[in-house]
Short mmCIF file of C-alpha atoms in Angstrom, two decimals:
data_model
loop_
_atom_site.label_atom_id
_atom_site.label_comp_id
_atom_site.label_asym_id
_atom_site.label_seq_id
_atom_site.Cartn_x
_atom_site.Cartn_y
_atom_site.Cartn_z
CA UNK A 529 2.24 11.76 3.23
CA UNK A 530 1.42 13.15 6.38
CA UNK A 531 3.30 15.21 9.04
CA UNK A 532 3.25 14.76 12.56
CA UNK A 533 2.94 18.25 13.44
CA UNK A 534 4.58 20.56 16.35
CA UNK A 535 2.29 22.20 18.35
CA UNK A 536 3.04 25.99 18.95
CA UNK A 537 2.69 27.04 22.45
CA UNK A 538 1.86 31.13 24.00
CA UNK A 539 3.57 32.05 27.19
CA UNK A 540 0.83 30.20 29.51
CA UNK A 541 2.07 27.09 27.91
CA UNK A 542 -1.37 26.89 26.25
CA UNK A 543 -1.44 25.68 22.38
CA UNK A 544 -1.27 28.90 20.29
CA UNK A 545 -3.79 28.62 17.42
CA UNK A 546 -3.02 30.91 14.95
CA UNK A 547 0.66 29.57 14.78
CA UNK A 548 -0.40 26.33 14.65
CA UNK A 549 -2.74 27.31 11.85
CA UNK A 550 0.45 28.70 9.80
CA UNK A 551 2.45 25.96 10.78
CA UNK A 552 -0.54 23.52 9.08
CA UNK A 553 -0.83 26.18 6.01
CA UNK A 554 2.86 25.78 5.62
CA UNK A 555 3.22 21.97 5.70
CA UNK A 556 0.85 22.02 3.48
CA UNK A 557 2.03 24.27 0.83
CA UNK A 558 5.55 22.00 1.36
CA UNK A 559 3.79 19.10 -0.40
CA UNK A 560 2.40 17.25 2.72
CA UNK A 561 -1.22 15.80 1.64
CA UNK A 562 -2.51 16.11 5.09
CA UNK A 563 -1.65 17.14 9.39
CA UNK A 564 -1.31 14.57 12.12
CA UNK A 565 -1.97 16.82 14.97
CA UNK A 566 -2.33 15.84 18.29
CA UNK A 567 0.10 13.32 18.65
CA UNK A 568 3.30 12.49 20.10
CA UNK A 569 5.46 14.53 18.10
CA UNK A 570 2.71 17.44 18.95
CA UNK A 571 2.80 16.83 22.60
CA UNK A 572 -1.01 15.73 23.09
CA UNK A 573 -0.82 13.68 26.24
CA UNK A 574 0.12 16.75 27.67
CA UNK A 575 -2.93 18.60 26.76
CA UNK A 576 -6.25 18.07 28.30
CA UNK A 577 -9.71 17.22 26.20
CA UNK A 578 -10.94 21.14 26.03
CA UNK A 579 -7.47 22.10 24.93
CA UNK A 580 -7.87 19.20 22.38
CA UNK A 581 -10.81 19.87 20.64
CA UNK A 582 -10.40 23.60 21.02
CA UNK A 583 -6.85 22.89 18.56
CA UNK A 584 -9.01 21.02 16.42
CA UNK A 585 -11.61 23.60 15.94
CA UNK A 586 -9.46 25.97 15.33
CA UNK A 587 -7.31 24.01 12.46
CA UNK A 588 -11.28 23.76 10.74
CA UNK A 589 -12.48 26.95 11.46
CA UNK A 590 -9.52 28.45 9.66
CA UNK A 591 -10.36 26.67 6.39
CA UNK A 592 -8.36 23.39 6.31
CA UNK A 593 -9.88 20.78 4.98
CA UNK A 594 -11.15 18.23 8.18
CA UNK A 595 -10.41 15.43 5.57
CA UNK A 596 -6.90 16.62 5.40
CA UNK A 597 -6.61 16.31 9.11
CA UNK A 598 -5.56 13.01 11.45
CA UNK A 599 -6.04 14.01 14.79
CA UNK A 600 -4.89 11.54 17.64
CA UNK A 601 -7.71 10.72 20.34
CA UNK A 602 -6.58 7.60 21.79
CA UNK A 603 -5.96 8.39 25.57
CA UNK A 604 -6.22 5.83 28.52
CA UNK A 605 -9.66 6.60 29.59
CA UNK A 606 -12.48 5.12 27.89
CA UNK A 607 -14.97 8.28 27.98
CA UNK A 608 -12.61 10.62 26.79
CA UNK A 609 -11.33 8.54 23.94
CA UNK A 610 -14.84 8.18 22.83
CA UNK A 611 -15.91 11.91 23.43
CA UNK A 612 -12.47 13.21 21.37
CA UNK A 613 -13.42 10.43 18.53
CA UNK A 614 -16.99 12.09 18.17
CA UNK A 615 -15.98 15.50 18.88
CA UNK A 616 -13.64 14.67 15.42
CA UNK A 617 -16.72 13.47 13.84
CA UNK A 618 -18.53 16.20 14.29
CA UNK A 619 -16.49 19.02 13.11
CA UNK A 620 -16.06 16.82 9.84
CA UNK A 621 -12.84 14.81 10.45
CA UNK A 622 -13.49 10.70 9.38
CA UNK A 623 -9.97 9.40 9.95
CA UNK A 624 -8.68 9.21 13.57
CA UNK A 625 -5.03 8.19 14.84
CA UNK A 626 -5.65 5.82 18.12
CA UNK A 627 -3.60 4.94 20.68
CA UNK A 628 -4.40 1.83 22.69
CA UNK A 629 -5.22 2.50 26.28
CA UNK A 630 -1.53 2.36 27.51
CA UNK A 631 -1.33 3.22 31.31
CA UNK A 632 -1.57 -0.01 32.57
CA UNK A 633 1.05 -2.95 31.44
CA UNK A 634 0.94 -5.81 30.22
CA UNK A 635 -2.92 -6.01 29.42
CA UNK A 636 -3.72 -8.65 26.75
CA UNK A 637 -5.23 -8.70 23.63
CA UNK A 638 -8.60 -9.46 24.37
CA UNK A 639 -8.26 -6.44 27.01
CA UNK A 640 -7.24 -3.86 24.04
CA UNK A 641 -9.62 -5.20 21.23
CA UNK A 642 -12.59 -4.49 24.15
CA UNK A 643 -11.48 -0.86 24.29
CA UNK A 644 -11.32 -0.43 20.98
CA UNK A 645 -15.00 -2.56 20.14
CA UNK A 646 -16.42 -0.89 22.99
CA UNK A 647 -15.33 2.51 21.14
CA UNK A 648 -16.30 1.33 18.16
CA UNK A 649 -19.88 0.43 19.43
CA UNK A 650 -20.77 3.34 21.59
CA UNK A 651 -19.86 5.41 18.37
CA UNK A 652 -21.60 3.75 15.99
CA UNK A 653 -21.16 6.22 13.14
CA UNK A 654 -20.39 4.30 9.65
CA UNK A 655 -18.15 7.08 8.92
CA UNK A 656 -15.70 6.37 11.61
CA UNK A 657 -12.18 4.96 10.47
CA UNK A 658 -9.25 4.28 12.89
CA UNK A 659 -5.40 3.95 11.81
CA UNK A 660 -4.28 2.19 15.23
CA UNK A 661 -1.19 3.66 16.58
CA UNK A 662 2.01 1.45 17.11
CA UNK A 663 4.53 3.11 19.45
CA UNK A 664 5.58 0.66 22.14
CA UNK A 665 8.73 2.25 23.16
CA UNK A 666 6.27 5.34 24.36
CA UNK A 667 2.94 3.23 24.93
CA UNK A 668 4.70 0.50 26.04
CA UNK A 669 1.30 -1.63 24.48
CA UNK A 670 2.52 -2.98 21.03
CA UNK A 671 -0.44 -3.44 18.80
CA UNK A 672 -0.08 -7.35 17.52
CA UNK A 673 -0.56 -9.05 14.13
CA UNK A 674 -3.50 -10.83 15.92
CA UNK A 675 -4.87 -8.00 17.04
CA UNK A 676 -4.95 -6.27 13.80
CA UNK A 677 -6.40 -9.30 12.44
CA UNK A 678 -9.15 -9.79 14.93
CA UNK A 679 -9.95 -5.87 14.63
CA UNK A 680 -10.59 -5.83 10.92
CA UNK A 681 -12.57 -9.01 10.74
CA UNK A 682 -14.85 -7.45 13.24
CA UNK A 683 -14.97 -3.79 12.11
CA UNK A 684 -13.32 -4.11 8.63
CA UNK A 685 -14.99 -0.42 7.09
CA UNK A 686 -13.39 1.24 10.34
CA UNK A 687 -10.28 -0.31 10.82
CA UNK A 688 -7.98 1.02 7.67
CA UNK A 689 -4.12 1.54 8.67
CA UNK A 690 -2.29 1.67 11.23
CA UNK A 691 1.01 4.21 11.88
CA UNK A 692 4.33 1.73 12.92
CA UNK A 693 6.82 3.67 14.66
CA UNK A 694 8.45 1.06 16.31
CA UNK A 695 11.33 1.52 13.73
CA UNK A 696 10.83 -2.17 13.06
CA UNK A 697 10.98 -2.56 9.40
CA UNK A 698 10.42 -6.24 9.43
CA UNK A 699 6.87 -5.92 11.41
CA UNK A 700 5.81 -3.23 9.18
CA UNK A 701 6.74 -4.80 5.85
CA UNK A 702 5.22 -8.19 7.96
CA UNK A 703 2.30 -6.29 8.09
CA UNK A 704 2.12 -5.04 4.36
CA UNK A 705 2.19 -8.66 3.24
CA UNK A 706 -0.41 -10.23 5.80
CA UNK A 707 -3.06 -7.43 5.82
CA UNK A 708 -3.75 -6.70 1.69
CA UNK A 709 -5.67 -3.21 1.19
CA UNK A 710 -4.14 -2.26 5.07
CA UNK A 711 -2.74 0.54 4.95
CA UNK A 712 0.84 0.73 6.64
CA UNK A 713 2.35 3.76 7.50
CA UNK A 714 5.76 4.64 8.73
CA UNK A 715 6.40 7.38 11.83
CA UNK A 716 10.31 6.87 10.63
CA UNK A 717 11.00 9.14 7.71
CA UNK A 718 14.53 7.26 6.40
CA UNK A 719 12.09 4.19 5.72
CA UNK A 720 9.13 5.52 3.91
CA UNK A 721 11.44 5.09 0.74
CA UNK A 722 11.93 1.50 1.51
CA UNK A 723 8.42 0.88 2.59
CA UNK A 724 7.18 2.45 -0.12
CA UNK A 725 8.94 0.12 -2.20
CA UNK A 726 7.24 -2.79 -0.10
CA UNK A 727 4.09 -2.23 -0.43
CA UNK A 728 3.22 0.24 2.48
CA UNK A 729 1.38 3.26 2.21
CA UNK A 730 2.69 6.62 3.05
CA UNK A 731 4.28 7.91 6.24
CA UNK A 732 3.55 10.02 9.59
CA UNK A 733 6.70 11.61 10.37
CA UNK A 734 7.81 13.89 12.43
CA UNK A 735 10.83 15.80 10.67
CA UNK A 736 8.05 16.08 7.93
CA UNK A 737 8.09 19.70 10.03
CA UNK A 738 11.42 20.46 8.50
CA UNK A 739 12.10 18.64 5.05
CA UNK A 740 8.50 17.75 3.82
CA UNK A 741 8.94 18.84 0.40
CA UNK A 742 11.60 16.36 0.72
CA UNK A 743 9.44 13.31 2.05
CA UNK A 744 6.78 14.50 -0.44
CA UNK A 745 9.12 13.81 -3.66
CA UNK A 746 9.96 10.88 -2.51
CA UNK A 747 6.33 9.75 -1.67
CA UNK A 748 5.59 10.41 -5.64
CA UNK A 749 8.58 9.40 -7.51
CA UNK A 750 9.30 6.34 -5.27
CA UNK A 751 9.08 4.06 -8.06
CA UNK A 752 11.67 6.04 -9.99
CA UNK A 753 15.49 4.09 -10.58
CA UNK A 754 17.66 4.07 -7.72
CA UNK A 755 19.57 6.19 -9.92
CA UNK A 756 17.87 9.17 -10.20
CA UNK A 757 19.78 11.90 -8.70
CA UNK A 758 16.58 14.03 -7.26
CA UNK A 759 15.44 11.12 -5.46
CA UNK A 760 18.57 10.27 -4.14
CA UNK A 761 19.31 13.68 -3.00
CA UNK A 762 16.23 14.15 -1.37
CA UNK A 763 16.57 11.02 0.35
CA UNK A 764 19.75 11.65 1.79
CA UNK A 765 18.39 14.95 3.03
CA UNK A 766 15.59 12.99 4.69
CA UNK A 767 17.91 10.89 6.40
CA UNK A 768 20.82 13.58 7.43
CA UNK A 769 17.59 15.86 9.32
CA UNK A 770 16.44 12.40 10.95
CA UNK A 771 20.16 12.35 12.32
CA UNK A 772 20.05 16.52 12.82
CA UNK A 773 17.11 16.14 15.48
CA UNK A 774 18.04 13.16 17.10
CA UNK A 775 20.76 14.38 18.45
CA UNK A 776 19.03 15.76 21.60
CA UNK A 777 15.70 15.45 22.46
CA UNK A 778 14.07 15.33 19.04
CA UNK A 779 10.70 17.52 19.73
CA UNK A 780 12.80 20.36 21.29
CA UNK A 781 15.26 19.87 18.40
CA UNK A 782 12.13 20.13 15.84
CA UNK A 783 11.31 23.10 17.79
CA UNK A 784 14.57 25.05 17.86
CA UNK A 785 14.43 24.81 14.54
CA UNK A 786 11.41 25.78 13.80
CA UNK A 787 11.89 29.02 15.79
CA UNK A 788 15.58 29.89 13.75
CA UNK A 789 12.84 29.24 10.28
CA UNK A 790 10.57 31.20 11.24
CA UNK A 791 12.16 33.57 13.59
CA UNK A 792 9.77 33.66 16.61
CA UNK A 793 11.60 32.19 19.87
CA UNK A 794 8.39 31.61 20.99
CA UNK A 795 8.05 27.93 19.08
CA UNK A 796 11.25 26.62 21.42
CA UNK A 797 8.39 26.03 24.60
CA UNK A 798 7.40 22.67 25.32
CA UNK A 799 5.00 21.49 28.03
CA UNK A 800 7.02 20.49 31.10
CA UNK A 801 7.66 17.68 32.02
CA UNK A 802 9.40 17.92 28.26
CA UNK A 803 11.88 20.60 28.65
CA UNK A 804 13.58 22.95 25.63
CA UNK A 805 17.22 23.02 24.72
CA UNK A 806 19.47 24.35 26.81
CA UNK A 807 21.40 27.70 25.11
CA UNK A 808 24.45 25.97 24.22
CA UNK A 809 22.89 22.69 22.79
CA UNK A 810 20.54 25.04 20.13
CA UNK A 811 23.32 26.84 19.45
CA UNK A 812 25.32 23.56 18.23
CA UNK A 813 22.07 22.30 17.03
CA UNK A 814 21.74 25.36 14.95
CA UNK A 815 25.49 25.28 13.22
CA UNK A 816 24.94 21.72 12.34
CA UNK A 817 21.77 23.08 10.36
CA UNK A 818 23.63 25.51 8.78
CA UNK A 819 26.23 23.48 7.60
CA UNK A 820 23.36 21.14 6.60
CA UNK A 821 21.91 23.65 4.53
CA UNK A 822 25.04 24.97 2.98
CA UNK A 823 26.12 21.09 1.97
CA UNK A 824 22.89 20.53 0.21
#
């Protein structure tokens, strides 16, 4: 179970390190086996390569483990995606989140799996293993069932998982049954119970940054009867913070709250062009935690 982690910004808009450092420390103490950084929920195609690896460093120089760590290095230039990839290897980090090369549309198949072989290749470190990145209402480049299959017949060590948040249950559970030993993670945290129970592997999540002691029970006791009580519970508290952040804009919701948790304002910035709540919207984001909180 991994969280998609927030990325803390200082008052240049820059990412702040030692927050984000805390932020990991704490997600991990909450039961999360491992940090996601650098990806959509932490705002990385807004950052630039130096800021990038400099977050990385950081996050290892601090003591986390870089096999507890998924950083995402997929970007639409070539280079850079290969630079970030080794830059990950080299600090100790294995496992890589990938986006597809998404600026320009409707590219086929053949066009991604090049990109990613030609990544691949120019690596060439055994080590190396990708979980491809799903997320076509952002990338607008879905990642196929024949693509998958093509990728892991030609790389089948470095191709291991990919993360589905499409919110598409029937391709991920789709892809549970047609890829054995694949693993299949969800990015929606109301279906990792289901997927779970289909076969798939864990979850990326983003609201992992406010309930992931929640998602974590769940991840272990999955198998447990519908009518256990704790499981229940904590799914329904999984699925009522799903509904808490989506009511606005869903990073500067995760961020608002944040900030009231850990009472530094400073966690509300976002990189423009994403914008932070307006006054009155935290404020009504805020009671409906509250009440949350108090109803659970």
């Amino acid at each position: 179970m991994f969280s998609a982690a927030l990325t803390p910004l200082d008052a240049e808009l820059a990412p702040d390190h030692a927050r984000f450092v805390a932020h990991c420390r704490y997600l991990l103490d909450e039961g999360c086996d491992g940090i996601a950084l650098l990806g959509t929920t932490g705002e990385a195609n807004s950052f630039s390569a130096t800021e990038r690896t400099a977050l990385l460093e950081a996050v290892v120089a601090a003591g986390i483990a870089p096999q507890r760590l998924l950083p995402g290095t997929g970007v639409t230039a070539l280079n850079e995606t290969i630079a970030l990839t080794r830059h990950a290897l080299s600090v100790g980090v294995d496992t890589v989140v990938m986006l597809p090369p998404f600026y320009y549309k409707g590219v086929s198949d053949d066009g991604i799996f090049a990109s990613y072989s030609e990544v691949v290749q120019r690596i060439g470190d055994a080590r190396l293993k990708i979980v491809l990145y799903h997320i076509p209402q952002m990338s607008a480049q879905p990642i196929s069932h024949a693509l998958i299959e093509r990728l892991r017949a030609a790389y089948p060590a470095t191709f291991t998982g990919i993360k589905d948040s499409s919110g598409d249950f029937a391709n991920m559970t789709a892809m549970v049954e047609r890829f054995p030993g694949f693993s299949v993670l969800v990015g929606a945290d109301p279906l990792l119970l289901p997927l779970l129970r289909k076969g798939g592997a864990g979850c990326i999540t983003a609201t992992s940054n406010l309930v992931a002691r929640d998602l974590a029970y769940v991840y272990k006791h999955f198998g447990d009867s519908d009518d256990d009580a704790a499981l229940k519970a904590a799914q329904a508290r999984i699925v009522r913070a799903r509904e808490l952040v989506s009511r606005f804009p869903q990073m500067a919701s995760l961020k608002a709250l944040v900030a009231a948790r850990t009472s530094h304002a400073g966690w509300q910035r976002l990189r423009p062009p994403l914008e932070s709540l307006p006054t009155a919207q935290v404020k009504e984001l805020l009671a409906d935690a509250t009440a949350f909180a108090a109803a659970i």
